Amino acid sequence: MTENVAVKALEQIMPATHGADEDIDWPAVEAAWGTRFPADFIAFMGRFGSGSINGEADILLPLPKPGLQWAPAEMAEETENARQVWETEGGRTAFDVDPESIIAWGVTGGSDILCWLTTDPDPDRWPVLVVGRHTAESFAVYPYGMAEFLYRLCSDDFDVSPVSITFWDGGHLSFVHWRKAQRRWQEGRNPETGEPDPYAGEFAD
């Protein structure tokens, strides 16, 4: 599945209604990370942006941005977490790669970290690496780009779930951009559903 095809296929099952163009300065991102990023991730950020899928997975910002109420999830922190898991699990004995080749792009509600394995010089050929917390293997590589992996995950296309949680139960799939989620919270609504929530906004300024 090509990059744009994968993002469009994903949008067919998970509308970008509550998404937003993240308007990212990609040269600044490349300078900060020392690499280009996959075309499907760039396309995803332009169509959906950073945010939450069904409240079960967050897609990370490549560079930090100030939030309305709290800082949205971003790559550097989760990348450090993924590399720390690699070290804790035994380093090269557990998974024979350079830890610098692990870059996170998402995290699940089960604390699995969704990463790229960046050993190929072409970012569009980076496979997905799942650093699992309660999965059969702590490190599992899947031969798909980020958008196709999400499409397969959201379509329940894996014989064995690559993540620790029941990600999709056959119901509605929803993506909510982080800014919209934070506005809902400030308005006293559930960040994911938009329904009234007596606990939302409790700590808002």
Short mmCIF file of N, CA, C and O in Angstrom, two decimals, residues 17-18 68-70 174 176-204:
data_model
loop_
_atom_site.label_atom_id
_atom_site.label_comp_id
_atom_site.label_asym_id
_atom_site.label_seq_id
_atom_site.Cartn_x
_atom_site.Cartn_y
_atom_site.Cartn_z
N THR A 17 -12.91 13.76 10.58
CA THR A 17 -13.84 14.83 10.95
C THR A 17 -13.29 15.72 12.05
O THR A 17 -13.42 16.94 12.01
N HIS A 18 -12.69 15.10 13.06
CA HIS A 18 -12.16 15.86 14.19
C HIS A 18 -10.64 15.94 14.14
O HIS A 18 -9.99 16.15 15.16
N LEU A 68 -3.45 23.58 25.33
CA LEU A 68 -4.43 24.48 25.93
C LEU A 68 -4.55 24.21 27.42
O LEU A 68 -4.75 25.13 28.21
N GLN A 69 -4.45 22.94 27.81
CA GLN A 69 -4.60 22.57 29.20
C GLN A 69 -3.42 21.72 29.69
O GLN A 69 -3.00 21.83 30.82
N TRP A 70 -2.90 20.87 28.82
CA TRP A 70 -1.72 20.06 29.14
C TRP A 70 -0.94 19.86 27.86
O TRP A 70 -1.47 19.98 26.76
N SER A 174 -12.99 6.44 15.89
CA SER A 174 -12.99 7.90 15.95
C SER A 174 -11.58 8.42 16.22
O SER A 174 -10.85 7.88 17.06
N VAL A 176 -9.67 11.99 17.34
CA VAL A 176 -9.91 13.33 17.88
C VAL A 176 -8.56 14.04 18.04
O VAL A 176 -7.68 13.56 18.75
N HIS A 177 -8.43 15.18 17.35
CA HIS A 177 -7.21 15.97 17.44
C HIS A 177 -7.00 16.45 18.87
O HIS A 177 -7.96 16.73 19.60
N TRP A 178 -5.74 16.57 19.27
CA TRP A 178 -5.44 16.92 20.67
C TRP A 178 -6.02 18.27 21.08
O TRP A 178 -6.47 18.44 22.22
N ARG A 179 -6.05 19.24 20.18
CA ARG A 179 -6.60 20.55 20.56
C ARG A 179 -8.11 20.44 20.83
O ARG A 179 -8.62 21.05 21.76
N LYS A 180 -8.80 19.67 19.98
CA LYS A 180 -10.24 19.50 20.17
C LYS A 180 -10.51 18.76 21.47
O LYS A 180 -11.44 19.11 22.22
N ALA A 181 -9.69 17.75 21.76
CA ALA A 181 -9.86 17.00 23.01
C ALA A 181 -9.69 17.91 24.21
O ALA A 181 -10.46 17.84 25.18
N GLN A 182 -8.70 18.79 24.14
CA GLN A 182 -8.46 19.69 25.27
C GLN A 182 -9.57 20.73 25.41
O GLN A 182 -9.96 21.08 26.52
N ARG A 183 -10.11 21.21 24.28
CA ARG A 183 -11.23 22.16 24.36
C ARG A 183 -12.45 21.49 25.00
O ARG A 183 -13.14 22.09 25.81
N ARG A 184 -12.71 20.25 24.57
CA ARG A 184 -13.84 19.53 25.15
C ARG A 184 -13.67 19.40 26.66
O ARG A 184 -14.62 19.57 27.43
N TRP A 185 -12.47 19.07 27.09
CA TRP A 185 -12.19 18.92 28.52
C TRP A 185 -12.47 20.22 29.27
O TRP A 185 -13.09 20.23 30.33
N GLN A 186 -12.00 21.32 28.68
CA GLN A 186 -12.21 22.62 29.33
C GLN A 186 -13.69 22.99 29.39
O GLN A 186 -14.11 23.71 30.28
N GLU A 187 -14.46 22.48 28.42
CA GLU A 187 -15.90 22.77 28.37
C GLU A 187 -16.72 21.80 29.22
O GLU A 187 -17.95 21.85 29.22
N GLY A 188 -16.04 20.89 29.93
CA GLY A 188 -16.75 19.94 30.78
C GLY A 188 -17.30 18.75 30.03
O GLY A 188 -18.28 18.13 30.46
N ARG A 189 -16.65 18.41 28.91
CA ARG A 189 -17.10 17.26 28.12
C ARG A 189 -16.01 16.20 28.05
O ARG A 189 -14.83 16.50 28.23
N ASN A 190 -16.42 14.98 27.78
CA ASN A 190 -15.45 13.90 27.60
C ASN A 190 -14.58 14.21 26.39
O ASN A 190 -15.11 14.49 25.31
N PRO A 191 -13.25 14.17 26.53
CA PRO A 191 -12.36 14.56 25.42
C PRO A 191 -12.54 13.71 24.18
O PRO A 191 -12.38 14.20 23.06
N GLU A 192 -12.90 12.43 24.35
CA GLU A 192 -13.01 11.53 23.20
C GLU A 192 -14.38 11.53 22.55
O GLU A 192 -14.51 11.50 21.34
N THR A 193 -15.42 11.58 23.37
CA THR A 193 -16.78 11.45 22.84
C THR A 193 -17.51 12.77 22.69
O THR A 193 -18.46 12.88 21.92
N GLY A 194 -17.09 13.78 23.45
CA GLY A 194 -17.80 15.05 23.43
C GLY A 194 -19.03 15.08 24.31
O GLY A 194 -19.71 16.09 24.42
N GLU A 195 -19.32 13.94 24.99
CA GLU A 195 -20.48 13.87 25.88
C GLU A 195 -20.18 14.60 27.20
O GLU A 195 -19.03 14.69 27.61
N PRO A 196 -21.22 15.10 27.87
CA PRO A 196 -20.99 15.76 29.17
C PRO A 196 -20.27 14.82 30.13
O PRO A 196 -20.56 13.62 30.20
N ASP A 197 -19.31 15.36 30.85
CA ASP A 197 -18.50 14.57 31.78
C ASP A 197 -18.31 15.40 33.05
O ASP A 197 -17.70 16.46 33.03
N PRO A 198 -18.86 14.95 34.18
CA PRO A 198 -18.78 15.75 35.41
C PRO A 198 -17.35 15.95 35.90
O PRO A 198 -17.09 16.89 36.68
N TYR A 199 -16.42 15.11 35.45
CA TYR A 199 -15.04 15.25 35.90
C TYR A 199 -14.19 16.08 34.95
O TYR A 199 -13.12 16.54 35.30
N ALA A 200 -14.67 16.27 33.71
CA ALA A 200 -13.91 17.05 32.74
C ALA A 200 -13.85 18.51 33.17
O ALA A 200 -14.81 19.07 33.68
N GLY A 201 -12.71 19.13 32.96
CA GLY A 201 -12.54 20.53 33.29
C GLY A 201 -12.38 20.81 34.76
O GLY A 201 -12.27 21.97 35.17
N GLU A 202 -12.35 19.75 35.56
CA GLU A 202 -12.28 19.92 37.02
C GLU A 202 -11.06 20.72 37.45
O GLU A 202 -11.12 21.50 38.39
N PHE A 203 -9.96 20.54 36.70
CA PHE A 203 -8.73 21.22 37.08
C PHE A 203 -8.37 22.33 36.08
O PHE A 203 -7.26 22.79 36.05
N ALA A 204 -9.34 22.70 35.25
CA ALA A 204 -9.08 23.76 34.27
C ALA A 204 -8.90 25.09 35.00
O ALA A 204 -9.47 25.32 36.07
#
